[in-house]
XYZ file of C-alpha atoms in Angstrom:
744
model
C 43.059 18.198 89.190
C 42.995 14.446 88.713
C 39.911 12.251 88.823
C 40.346 8.478 88.535
C 43.902 9.002 87.404
C 42.942 11.465 84.578
C 43.362 15.185 84.215
C 40.004 16.983 84.115
C 39.233 20.686 83.914
C 36.341 20.698 86.376
C 34.812 18.392 88.973
C 31.441 18.992 87.436
C 30.128 17.026 84.441
C 26.867 17.122 82.550
C 25.777 13.861 81.021
C 22.657 11.737 80.487
C 22.137 8.315 81.908
C 20.804 7.289 78.524
C 24.441 7.267 77.392
C 25.636 4.991 80.178
C 26.078 1.241 79.728
C 23.358 -0.796 81.283
C 20.647 1.852 81.293
C 17.177 0.641 80.442
C 14.961 1.618 77.514
C 14.489 5.388 77.204
C 17.154 5.911 79.856
C 14.903 4.600 82.627
C 16.413 2.863 85.695
C 16.121 -0.878 86.191
C 16.263 -2.331 89.730
C 16.438 -5.592 91.498
C 13.159 -5.789 93.342
C 14.673 -7.809 96.145
C 17.357 -5.213 97.004
C 15.887 -1.805 96.297
C 12.419 -0.525 97.179
C 10.123 0.352 94.314
C 10.337 4.025 95.232
C 14.081 4.162 94.594
C 15.248 5.658 91.297
C 18.750 4.438 90.701
C 20.831 3.407 87.720
C 21.378 -0.263 87.175
C 24.077 -1.626 89.436
C 27.347 -2.414 87.745
C 30.428 -4.291 88.855
C 32.836 -2.002 90.758
C 36.611 -2.411 90.578
C 38.297 -3.703 93.777
C 40.176 -0.454 94.460
C 36.899 1.456 94.704
C 35.357 -1.130 97.035
C 38.375 -0.809 99.272
C 38.038 2.951 99.338
C 34.304 2.731 100.149
C 33.659 0.003 102.729
C 29.980 0.972 103.016
C 29.336 -0.481 99.567
C 28.725 -4.195 99.657
C 28.971 -6.003 96.329
C 27.033 -9.051 95.389
C 28.533 -11.467 92.883
C 28.655 -9.649 89.584
C 26.906 -6.541 90.916
C 27.259 -3.713 93.435
C 24.376 -2.521 95.534
C 23.074 0.992 95.688
C 24.556 3.107 98.489
C 22.207 3.689 101.369
C 22.675 7.390 100.972
C 20.848 7.214 97.684
C 17.835 5.296 98.986
C 14.677 7.216 99.672
C 11.899 5.675 101.693
C 9.132 7.506 99.880
C 8.545 8.536 96.281
C 9.449 12.108 95.342
C 6.774 14.720 95.550
C 5.374 16.425 92.518
C 7.681 19.353 93.132
C 10.658 17.044 93.236
C 9.616 15.226 90.123
C 9.534 18.448 88.158
C 8.683 18.263 84.472
C 8.827 15.162 82.250
C 12.118 16.501 80.925
C 15.532 15.615 82.350
C 16.456 16.967 85.781
C 19.622 19.015 86.229
C 21.395 17.899 89.418
C 24.587 19.513 90.663
C 27.441 17.212 91.717
C 29.154 17.130 95.019
C 32.792 18.124 94.636
C 33.831 14.925 96.453
C 31.933 12.071 94.868
C 32.468 8.739 96.609
C 32.426 6.460 93.601
C 32.666 6.444 89.814
C 30.701 4.864 87.076
C 32.381 2.554 84.587
C 33.643 3.783 81.276
C 31.445 6.049 79.061
C 32.053 7.089 75.491
C 32.599 10.761 74.862
C 32.333 12.615 71.551
C 36.016 11.909 71.004
C 35.333 8.165 71.322
C 37.904 7.946 74.222
C 36.821 6.035 77.369
C 36.690 8.223 80.542
C 35.552 7.586 84.077
C 32.177 9.177 84.700
C 30.946 10.326 88.074
C 28.484 7.777 89.412
C 27.082 8.562 92.803
C 25.144 11.548 93.873
C 24.882 12.497 97.537
C 21.230 13.303 97.443
C 18.502 14.480 95.139
C 18.270 18.260 95.226
C 15.304 20.051 96.596
C 13.169 22.289 94.377
C 14.889 25.290 95.920
C 18.308 23.901 95.000
C 17.136 23.180 91.483
C 15.747 26.645 91.111
C 18.960 28.160 92.438
C 21.113 26.043 90.203
C 19.078 26.762 87.069
C 20.817 26.190 83.766
C 24.038 27.812 84.873
C 25.121 25.017 87.197
C 26.678 21.964 85.642
C 24.945 18.876 86.741
C 23.774 15.373 85.983
C 20.898 14.860 83.522
C 18.742 12.115 84.967
C 15.987 10.408 82.997
C 12.284 10.908 83.508
C 11.161 9.154 86.730
C 9.008 6.084 86.328
C 6.627 4.203 88.635
C 6.920 0.454 89.252
C 6.152 -1.463 86.086
C 7.789 1.157 83.872
C 4.868 3.621 83.947
C 5.702 7.324 83.675
C 4.857 9.699 86.491
C 1.839 11.898 85.669
C 2.550 15.281 84.134
C 2.253 18.487 86.124
C -1.310 19.733 86.239
C -2.055 22.404 83.660
C -2.678 25.961 84.659
C 0.350 26.558 86.907
C 1.753 29.972 86.201
C 5.406 30.589 85.473
C 7.207 31.880 88.511
C 4.651 30.472 90.959
C 5.982 28.500 93.950
C 6.896 25.030 92.892
C 6.710 25.864 89.153
C 9.397 24.437 86.954
C 10.711 26.462 83.994
C 9.311 25.138 80.697
C 11.734 23.368 78.351
C 9.333 23.470 75.398
C 10.892 25.030 72.248
C 9.448 28.148 70.677
C 6.859 27.646 67.905
C 8.437 27.286 64.450
C 5.337 27.311 62.214
C 5.608 30.995 61.274
C 9.283 30.918 60.241
C 8.676 27.712 58.282
C 5.713 29.290 56.527
C 7.719 32.399 55.693
C 10.556 30.219 54.384
C 8.196 28.248 52.115
C 6.567 31.424 50.817
C 9.961 32.966 50.121
C 11.104 29.858 48.249
C 7.905 29.835 46.193
C 8.245 33.510 45.331
C 11.877 32.957 44.385
C 10.936 30.108 42.041
C 8.200 32.220 40.461
C 10.648 35.080 40.042
C 13.228 32.839 38.391
C 10.579 31.365 36.115
C 9.295 34.811 35.208
C 12.828 35.956 34.387
C 13.397 32.914 32.190
C 10.109 33.513 30.345
C 11.023 37.160 29.947
C 14.379 36.263 28.406
C 12.689 33.806 26.026
C 10.107 36.381 24.982
C 12.885 38.886 24.417
C 14.516 36.379 22.074
C 11.218 35.900 20.238
C 10.756 39.642 19.855
C 14.336 40.001 18.625
C 13.762 37.275 16.000
C 10.564 38.939 14.821
C 12.321 42.267 14.666
C 15.095 40.703 12.606
C 12.466 39.220 10.283
C 10.877 42.659 9.773
C 14.241 44.288 9.234
C 15.017 41.702 6.576
C 11.771 42.430 4.777
C 12.534 46.147 4.946
C 15.927 45.510 3.357
C 14.226 43.511 0.616
C 11.855 46.383 -0.014
C 14.665 48.943 -0.152
C 16.694 46.748 -2.506
C 13.726 46.316 -4.874
C 12.926 50.051 -4.849
C 16.531 50.914 -5.563
C 16.648 48.461 -8.477
C 13.416 49.770 -9.992
C 14.690 53.332 -9.804
C 17.852 52.331 -11.620
C 16.148 49.983 -14.139
C 12.592 51.229 -14.713
C 12.286 49.473 -18.069
C 12.743 45.905 -16.764
C 9.622 43.807 -17.353
C 9.415 41.750 -14.197
C 6.131 40.106 -15.130
C 7.627 38.483 -18.215
C 10.559 37.174 -16.153
C 8.210 35.635 -13.593
C 6.244 33.880 -16.341
C 9.261 31.856 -17.530
C 9.595 28.199 -16.503
C 12.815 27.135 -14.825
C 14.267 25.428 -17.966
C 13.573 28.555 -20.039
C 14.926 30.866 -17.367
C 18.060 28.762 -16.910
C 18.727 28.724 -20.617
C 18.409 32.527 -20.921
C 20.654 33.088 -17.916
C 23.387 30.790 -19.169
C 23.432 32.182 -22.689
C 23.543 35.743 -21.354
C 20.284 36.953 -22.870
C 18.866 37.680 -19.414
C 20.971 39.372 -16.709
C 20.952 37.591 -13.308
C 20.219 40.924 -11.570
C 16.912 41.282 -13.404
C 15.840 37.771 -12.390
C 16.979 38.175 -8.791
C 15.143 41.436 -8.142
C 12.038 40.257 -9.982
C 11.723 37.294 -7.627
C 12.778 39.378 -4.633
C 9.894 41.745 -5.345
C 7.400 38.915 -5.797
C 8.650 37.087 -2.688
C 8.153 40.252 -0.648
C 4.580 40.543 -1.886
C 3.769 36.891 -1.155
C 5.268 36.915 2.320
C 3.254 40.051 3.178
C 0.163 38.030 2.292
C 1.066 34.591 3.655
C 3.871 35.100 6.214
C 6.099 32.479 4.587
C 9.612 33.997 4.815
C 11.482 33.903 8.123
C 14.821 35.398 7.097
C 16.277 37.300 4.182
C 19.835 36.309 3.253
C 21.363 39.684 2.545
C 24.612 38.070 1.401
C 22.699 36.882 -1.667
C 23.155 40.378 -3.104
C 26.924 39.980 -2.793
C 26.743 36.494 -4.278
C 24.793 37.929 -7.186
C 27.713 40.177 -8.069
C 30.074 37.186 -7.992
C 27.753 34.696 -9.648
C 29.448 34.602 -13.057
C 32.012 31.777 -12.928
C 35.177 31.927 -15.040
C 34.284 28.750 -16.946
C 31.056 27.138 -18.071
C 28.138 28.216 -15.856
C 26.245 25.628 -13.847
C 22.750 24.424 -14.684
C 21.280 26.703 -12.027
C 23.396 29.755 -12.758
C 21.656 32.935 -11.568
C 18.529 31.121 -10.338
C 17.230 32.456 -6.984
C 16.211 29.554 -4.723
C 14.416 29.402 -1.377
C 15.514 27.146 1.488
C 13.486 25.532 4.247
C 14.303 26.683 7.790
C 15.701 23.273 8.842
C 18.352 23.207 6.063
C 21.527 24.831 7.377
C 22.830 28.012 5.786
C 26.004 29.589 7.091
C 25.380 32.530 9.400
C 21.645 31.864 9.741
C 19.501 30.133 12.358
C 17.794 26.808 11.820
C 15.147 27.234 14.512
C 12.623 24.457 13.705
C 10.210 26.803 15.456
C 12.018 26.458 18.824
C 12.918 29.551 20.830
C 16.080 27.890 22.144
C 17.472 27.815 18.583
C 17.229 31.573 18.095
C 20.593 33.316 17.775
C 22.329 30.030 17.024
C 23.702 30.670 13.520
C 25.095 27.721 11.619
C 28.853 27.516 11.148
C 28.656 26.205 7.577
C 26.264 25.462 4.741
C 24.660 22.066 4.375
C 25.980 19.923 1.518
C 22.799 20.661 -0.445
C 23.362 24.437 -0.226
C 27.036 24.062 -1.089
C 26.185 22.107 -4.258
C 23.510 24.643 -5.203
C 26.013 27.477 -4.932
C 28.560 25.556 -7.002
C 25.881 25.128 -9.645
C 25.367 28.909 -9.691
C 22.095 29.076 -7.709
C 21.516 31.985 -5.307
C 19.780 31.063 -2.008
C 18.002 34.262 -0.970
C 15.403 33.455 1.727
C 14.612 30.894 4.400
C 11.006 29.806 4.880
C 8.706 28.961 7.754
C 8.039 25.570 9.371
C 5.852 24.192 12.174
C 7.396 23.740 15.594
C 9.408 20.467 15.716
C 8.573 19.682 12.027
C 6.274 16.852 13.202
C 3.137 18.383 11.733
C 1.574 19.001 8.339
C 0.518 22.510 9.351
C 2.867 25.526 9.341
C 2.808 27.492 12.596
C 5.216 28.260 15.413
C 5.461 30.746 18.260
C 8.343 32.704 16.755
C 7.060 33.566 13.283
C 3.397 32.641 13.547
C 0.987 30.992 11.093
C 1.702 30.697 7.381
C -1.341 30.876 5.093
C -2.200 29.178 1.839
C -1.705 31.606 -1.072
C -4.745 30.174 -2.851
C -7.122 30.665 0.088
C -5.972 32.390 3.264
C -8.312 30.401 5.515
C -6.503 27.180 4.528
C -3.189 25.790 5.653
C -0.345 25.559 3.130
C 0.550 22.150 4.567
C 3.734 21.181 6.307
C 6.289 20.844 7.431
C 7.695 22.561 4.306
C 4.709 24.900 4.374
C 6.685 28.109 3.915
C 8.191 26.692 0.723
C 4.790 25.594 -0.539
C 3.252 29.017 0.067
C 6.148 30.954 -1.480
C 6.414 28.792 -4.628
C 2.636 28.414 -4.929
C 2.290 32.199 -4.832
C 5.046 32.701 -7.421
C 7.645 34.185 -5.051
C 10.224 31.495 -5.811
C 10.851 29.389 -8.880
C 12.642 26.569 -7.037
C 12.717 25.588 -3.390
C 13.965 22.805 -1.151
C 12.406 21.034 1.787
C 12.447 17.801 3.732
C 9.968 14.932 4.009
C 9.542 12.450 6.875
C 5.852 11.676 6.463
C 4.651 13.877 3.627
C 6.333 17.190 4.482
C 7.138 17.903 0.826
C 4.033 16.351 -0.658
C 1.405 17.971 1.592
C 2.466 21.564 0.801
C 2.770 20.748 -2.897
C -0.709 19.200 -3.028
C -2.315 21.947 -0.924
C -0.699 24.812 -2.865
C -1.094 23.345 -6.372
C 2.575 22.745 -7.239
C 4.864 19.737 -7.803
C 7.342 18.076 -5.453
C 9.584 15.021 -5.404
C 10.503 12.993 -2.327
C 13.525 10.966 -3.459
C 14.833 7.754 -1.931
C 16.170 8.631 1.499
C 19.848 8.914 0.610
C 19.702 9.957 -3.050
C 20.428 13.548 -2.001
C 22.703 14.410 0.904
C 21.116 15.088 4.287
C 24.361 16.295 5.834
C 23.651 19.637 7.478
C 19.889 19.077 7.459
C 18.216 19.004 10.882
C 15.625 16.292 11.472
C 12.548 16.520 13.648
C 13.569 13.336 15.493
C 17.302 12.799 14.969
C 18.518 9.234 14.996
C 15.335 7.341 14.221
C 15.638 5.060 11.177
C 12.229 3.400 10.958
C 10.605 6.215 8.957
C 13.138 7.436 6.411
C 13.511 11.187 5.895
C 14.513 12.714 2.560
C 15.504 16.066 1.068
C 13.803 17.094 -2.159
C 12.890 19.926 -4.548
C 9.625 21.795 -5.047
C 8.642 23.722 -8.175
C 5.674 24.686 -10.331
C 6.193 21.937 -12.906
C 7.843 18.526 -13.283
C 10.445 19.674 -15.805
C 11.821 22.084 -13.207
C 12.203 19.186 -10.751
C 14.047 17.158 -13.382
C 16.432 20.048 -14.118
C 17.107 20.417 -10.413
C 17.922 16.707 -10.031
C 20.257 16.891 -13.021
C 22.127 19.743 -11.371
C 22.337 18.141 -7.918
C 23.327 14.600 -8.927
C 26.844 15.655 -9.813
C 30.412 15.032 -8.677
C 30.196 17.820 -6.110
C 27.360 16.027 -4.308
C 29.210 12.695 -4.294
C 32.511 14.229 -3.161
C 31.097 16.373 -0.373
C 29.107 13.460 1.057
C 30.519 10.017 0.331
C 27.462 8.319 1.831
C 25.469 9.404 -1.230
C 25.703 6.719 -3.931
C 27.373 8.080 -7.104
C 24.338 7.724 -9.352
C 24.172 10.541 -11.934
C 20.823 11.509 -13.375
C 19.708 8.883 -15.902
C 18.542 10.934 -18.863
C 17.626 7.874 -20.900
C 15.046 6.672 -18.406
C 13.525 10.133 -17.981
C 13.267 10.775 -21.736
C 11.832 7.355 -22.613
C 8.473 7.174 -24.380
C 7.788 3.492 -23.812
C 4.314 2.684 -22.462
C 4.227 2.060 -18.752
C 2.579 -0.664 -16.710
C 0.988 1.222 -13.831
C -0.544 -0.088 -10.640
C -3.226 1.988 -8.929
C -5.557 2.083 -5.942
C -8.239 4.560 -4.889
C -8.117 4.103 -1.121
C -5.891 2.616 1.574
C -8.948 1.566 3.659
C -7.626 3.527 6.617
C -8.342 7.156 5.695
C -11.406 7.403 3.470
C -10.601 9.620 0.466
C -12.662 12.709 -0.161
C -14.869 12.633 -3.285
C -12.361 14.866 -5.078
C -9.447 12.539 -4.199
C -11.235 9.495 -5.544
C -12.268 11.336 -8.693
C -8.687 12.552 -9.255
C -7.360 8.961 -9.310
C -10.140 7.743 -11.588
C -9.734 10.571 -14.103
C -5.943 10.185 -14.175
C -6.307 6.437 -14.660
C -8.565 7.015 -17.639
C -6.187 9.572 -19.160
C -3.274 7.154 -18.840
C -5.236 4.278 -20.359
C -6.294 6.489 -23.262
C -2.610 7.372 -23.804
C -1.709 3.686 -24.231
C -0.481 2.802 -20.749
C -1.627 -0.312 -18.897
C -3.370 0.192 -15.570
C -3.428 -2.691 -13.071
C -5.400 -2.659 -9.794
C -3.106 -2.976 -6.796
C -4.466 -4.343 -3.538
C -3.120 -2.293 -0.680
C -3.434 -4.036 2.705
C -2.478 -3.599 6.350
C -2.049 0.169 6.123
C -3.417 0.480 9.660
C -0.746 -1.907 10.926
C 1.966 -0.039 9.023
C 0.764 3.300 10.391
C 0.638 2.179 14.023
C 3.546 -0.236 14.264
C 6.015 0.954 11.639
C 5.429 4.685 11.544
C 4.226 5.789 14.985
C 6.034 3.089 16.935
C 9.146 3.436 14.779
C 9.397 7.208 15.137
C 8.763 7.155 18.899
C 10.430 3.868 19.804
C 12.169 5.497 22.777
C 8.819 6.350 24.361
C 8.937 9.836 22.804
C 11.949 10.806 24.944
C 13.930 12.389 22.083
C 10.840 14.182 20.838
C 9.964 15.576 24.275
C 13.507 16.791 24.934
C 13.141 19.274 22.090
C 10.310 20.990 23.994
C 12.205 21.423 27.271
C 12.240 25.088 28.248
C 9.951 26.129 25.378
C 7.169 28.663 25.741
C 4.569 26.828 23.685
C 3.731 23.273 22.685
C 0.416 23.862 20.919
C 1.789 22.689 17.560
C 1.523 19.077 18.689
C -1.529 19.525 20.904
C -2.844 16.529 22.823
C -0.159 14.323 21.327
C 2.442 16.048 23.516
C 0.633 15.250 26.746
C 0.008 11.651 25.715
C 3.703 11.295 24.905
C 4.625 12.370 28.442
C 2.707 9.526 30.079
C 4.781 6.682 31.532
C 4.492 3.254 29.927
C 2.068 1.908 32.502
C -0.353 4.815 31.991
C -0.044 4.597 28.212
C -1.029 0.946 28.443
C -3.924 1.764 30.771
C -5.241 4.662 28.671
C -4.893 2.560 25.532
C -6.899 -0.262 27.113
C -9.622 2.134 28.324
C -9.900 3.914 24.959
C -9.942 0.792 22.786
C -13.736 0.140 22.851
C -14.545 3.790 22.109
C -11.730 5.156 19.896
C -9.703 2.182 18.622
C -7.396 4.284 16.448
C -6.413 6.521 19.361
C -5.904 3.427 21.488
C -3.525 1.923 18.945
C -1.561 5.164 18.608
C -1.094 5.466 22.375
C -0.018 1.826 22.585
C 2.514 2.428 19.809
C 4.120 5.275 21.770
C 5.451 3.050 24.550
C 9.160 2.623 25.170
C 10.725 -0.305 23.310
C 13.623 -2.424 24.449
C 16.625 -2.853 22.181
C 15.434 -6.333 21.285
C 11.987 -4.993 20.384
C 13.492 -2.209 18.268
C 15.672 -4.654 16.338
C 12.631 -6.836 15.829
C 10.725 -3.818 14.508
C 13.482 -2.983 12.021
C 13.501 -6.577 10.830
C 9.724 -6.507 10.443
C 9.912 -3.288 8.394
C 12.499 -4.857 6.093
C 10.343 -7.949 5.600
C 7.283 -5.809 4.876
C 9.247 -3.864 2.259
C 10.376 -7.082 0.585
C 6.787 -8.375 0.517
C 5.552 -5.113 -1.002
C 8.220 -5.266 -3.717
C 7.411 -8.927 -4.361
C 3.749 -8.044 -4.907
C 4.867 -5.152 -7.153
C 7.076 -7.389 -9.281
C 4.468 -10.135 -9.413
C 2.234 -7.675 -11.262
C 5.227 -6.567 -13.376
C 4.641 -2.922 -12.532
C 6.785 0.052 -13.478
C 5.192 2.702 -11.278
C 2.188 3.231 -9.008
C -0.658 5.773 -9.082
C -1.932 6.618 -5.585
C -4.290 9.086 -3.899
C -2.938 12.197 -2.222
C -4.745 13.833 0.690
C -6.591 16.920 -0.471
C -7.874 19.537 -0.895
C -6.112 21.839 1.568
C -7.487 21.627 5.093
C -8.643 24.565 7.158
C -6.094 26.227 9.443
C -5.773 24.345 12.715
C -7.150 21.046 11.409
C -3.861 19.224 10.743
C -3.114 19.151 14.478
C -6.388 17.282 15.009
C -5.877 14.832 12.137
C -2.540 13.097 12.654
C -3.987 9.844 11.265
C -4.549 11.466 7.860
C -0.871 10.975 6.933
C -1.411 7.324 5.981
C -1.302 7.975 2.211
C 2.129 9.623 2.395
C 3.921 8.047 5.349
C 3.627 4.568 3.839
C 6.288 5.467 1.276
C 8.601 6.933 3.911
C 8.430 3.621 5.727
C 9.092 1.717 2.487
C 11.652 4.361 1.384
C 10.224 4.612 -2.149
C 10.552 7.787 -4.259
C 7.205 9.557 -4.518
C 6.116 12.728 -6.306
C 3.005 14.886 -6.317
C 1.282 16.375 -9.378
C -1.924 18.487 -9.264
C -4.518 17.064 -11.675
C -7.901 18.617 -10.882
C -9.870 21.000 -8.658
C -12.747 20.517 -6.254
C -16.128 20.898 -7.931
C -19.621 21.635 -6.661
C -20.487 17.986 -7.238
C -17.627 16.940 -4.978
C -18.919 19.288 -2.316
C -22.381 17.705 -2.493
C -20.990 14.191 -2.195
C -18.948 15.270 0.799
C -22.157 15.579 2.818
C -22.367 11.804 2.898
C -18.757 11.354 4.012
C -18.579 9.159 7.127
C -15.155 7.534 7.051
C -14.201 3.930 7.695
C -14.188 4.147 11.485
C -16.926 6.764 11.926
C -15.049 8.212 14.866
C -14.199 11.754 15.813
C -11.263 11.858 13.390
C -13.491 10.944 10.443
C -16.036 13.591 11.396
C -13.287 16.185 11.809
C -11.785 15.339 8.428
C -15.149 15.850 6.743
C -15.381 19.315 8.305
C -11.815 20.105 7.230
C -12.641 19.253 3.583
C -15.826 21.321 3.549
C -15.971 24.532 1.491
C -13.093 23.758 -0.867
C -14.580 24.410 -4.293
C -11.865 25.555 -6.688
C -8.905 24.276 -4.654
C -6.403 21.927 -6.334
C -6.314 18.155 -5.833
C -3.243 16.062 -6.635
C -2.195 12.445 -7.091
C 0.937 10.612 -5.978
C 3.311 8.953 -8.433
C 5.510 6.246 -6.881
C 8.454 4.175 -8.127
C 10.806 1.591 -6.647
C 13.862 2.736 -4.625
C 16.606 4.616 -6.527
C 14.373 5.082 -9.579
C 13.757 8.825 -9.266
C 14.135 9.292 -13.030
C 11.321 6.811 -13.702
C 9.181 8.494 -11.068
C 9.767 11.886 -12.715
C 8.992 10.449 -16.129
C 5.655 9.133 -14.805
C 4.922 12.496 -13.173
C 5.688 14.247 -16.465
C 3.284 11.932 -18.293
C 0.498 12.685 -15.813
C 1.163 16.431 -15.982
C 1.197 16.487 -19.805
C -2.051 14.530 -20.119
C -3.749 16.715 -17.505
C -2.711 19.929 -19.273
C -4.032 18.594 -22.578
C -7.344 17.712 -21.000
C -7.670 21.142 -19.415
C -6.877 22.871 -22.711
C -9.594 20.875 -24.453
C -12.070 21.686 -21.729
């Protein structure tokens, strides 16, 4: 049928007056008080087209409006039954409506004529009969004059009682919502549990692979001993690297005898200290192919150990992170490639602390590594596995990295020697850093061995054409034999303390005794005034390494099972800048060093970072100017020691000031053991208070306690790119110390 000239499917329509033009707020009716009584509930009058007025003569229009039809006017307000509930009323239409409302918008956004007039308001009986099944008009809630709502139906009326109106209130949803939230929470816990389970399965698989590797080592050693029972392994292990290298190259000592001698000793040491993470079984194959057709390399037949973070083809470089398990490297690092070309045989990888940013040696995958000299002490870190293995005699030459003392701490704690070269003297290609990309604190790759001559031989072998060709960023500077072999007296600067970390009595004594030995040997010792180490530590080292607000550092821990290796530092790093500033301000009166560290961990802008790099460069130039003003050749410095108790390095991050200074300056620095802790040192330690007398100083005193008989070392430092001079100075210190000990 047609309504208002349009085809419609039914004469009945359901719509709300709130959608109609001209309706008042909340869909309520507005009236002209002069025309309609206050009891009338009618939509606002609208202008009616002329054709509708002609068809309905009873409707009289005022200018601009039409009046309400008399048929819609009630002389009394509706009763409570007629009012119904505060919800909309459903009113059936008459099939022959007299008039139409103006245009309304439908869901299709097309204007249609809407039915306007209603013959009469239905009675409660009609409403009840119509129910929800009858199409009808949804009228708004009735209002009293002044816009007030009609009072609600009195409570207590039962459903189905005469005059009761069916409730439109929706069913309660609290229980389904609660069940939905509980289900979501359980699902999240289940997913988290499954992820943890998968990670723990990876950890168990890595540990199982570690044990299987040790079993293979044991079987290989047993098989060799059965086939060669007359080989004297003890005599092989007693040879220094220069002597061993010479015998291997001239053929007087078979490489197999050397390899299995060190394999046996490495197995013993790792059973005691837990220093080896992976056995490279391909080393046995390499051993059979070690003899080159031409002249053998300087390291021909020498078994070498490799730190976990230095890439070896087919093996993981985990850095103590579970996510890096079962991620074998596609190729060897440049360092390993050069070693192999020189005839060396990498045979094991060694343990590190999680993230490498620690001078302890513990991670969730492989556990704690112990000091071979005293199992209750840490071997140092982050090259702690190397320090323990070489210190225990399980390797004659090893390689690690250093970004704040990671070579020098293990060497000093385990009583061996190490060299941290200038940052780019040896290639770092294929070596994973703890914080990739940061340039403020320069990382370096270096060797570790039992004596200085072994370090020198290693540098001779590595500084070759293979190194320069495989990595063109390494300057082509061959080992300068003339500088290393010189016997000219040296002019040596020295200092006993950096006035930031108070040295232990043994540390101070080590510098004084070495100074006296050098003076007696004809060298000149000049006091060097070291200043602003606190500023360098906070602003150059901490701020430089974490200039991005620790973002890069924290990303490495995402999805990990454990973060205990960095302790409280991790949670401080997670704070936003505003909280770091607040905590720093609150802590400053009580723990000023902690306050400065937290402040230095804030996010820097690009402009601030460039300014920091410029400041570091200027500081380096000033340090060199002071060095040259005194006409120095090298520097004698304290080295933190003796070895700290297990667990203490994580509580003593400020104790890296003696080593990290030379990473910031990018100077070559080596470590040589010169003495051991005495009973007198232990007595003096009772009066140790530190410069700040804070918790860190008290903790450091406890960490030093009970160290009688442990080694103490000194640092030997030279200017950038003068590794040969640094080694020559280290050799002088080592020779004089050995002479003194022989006399004693």
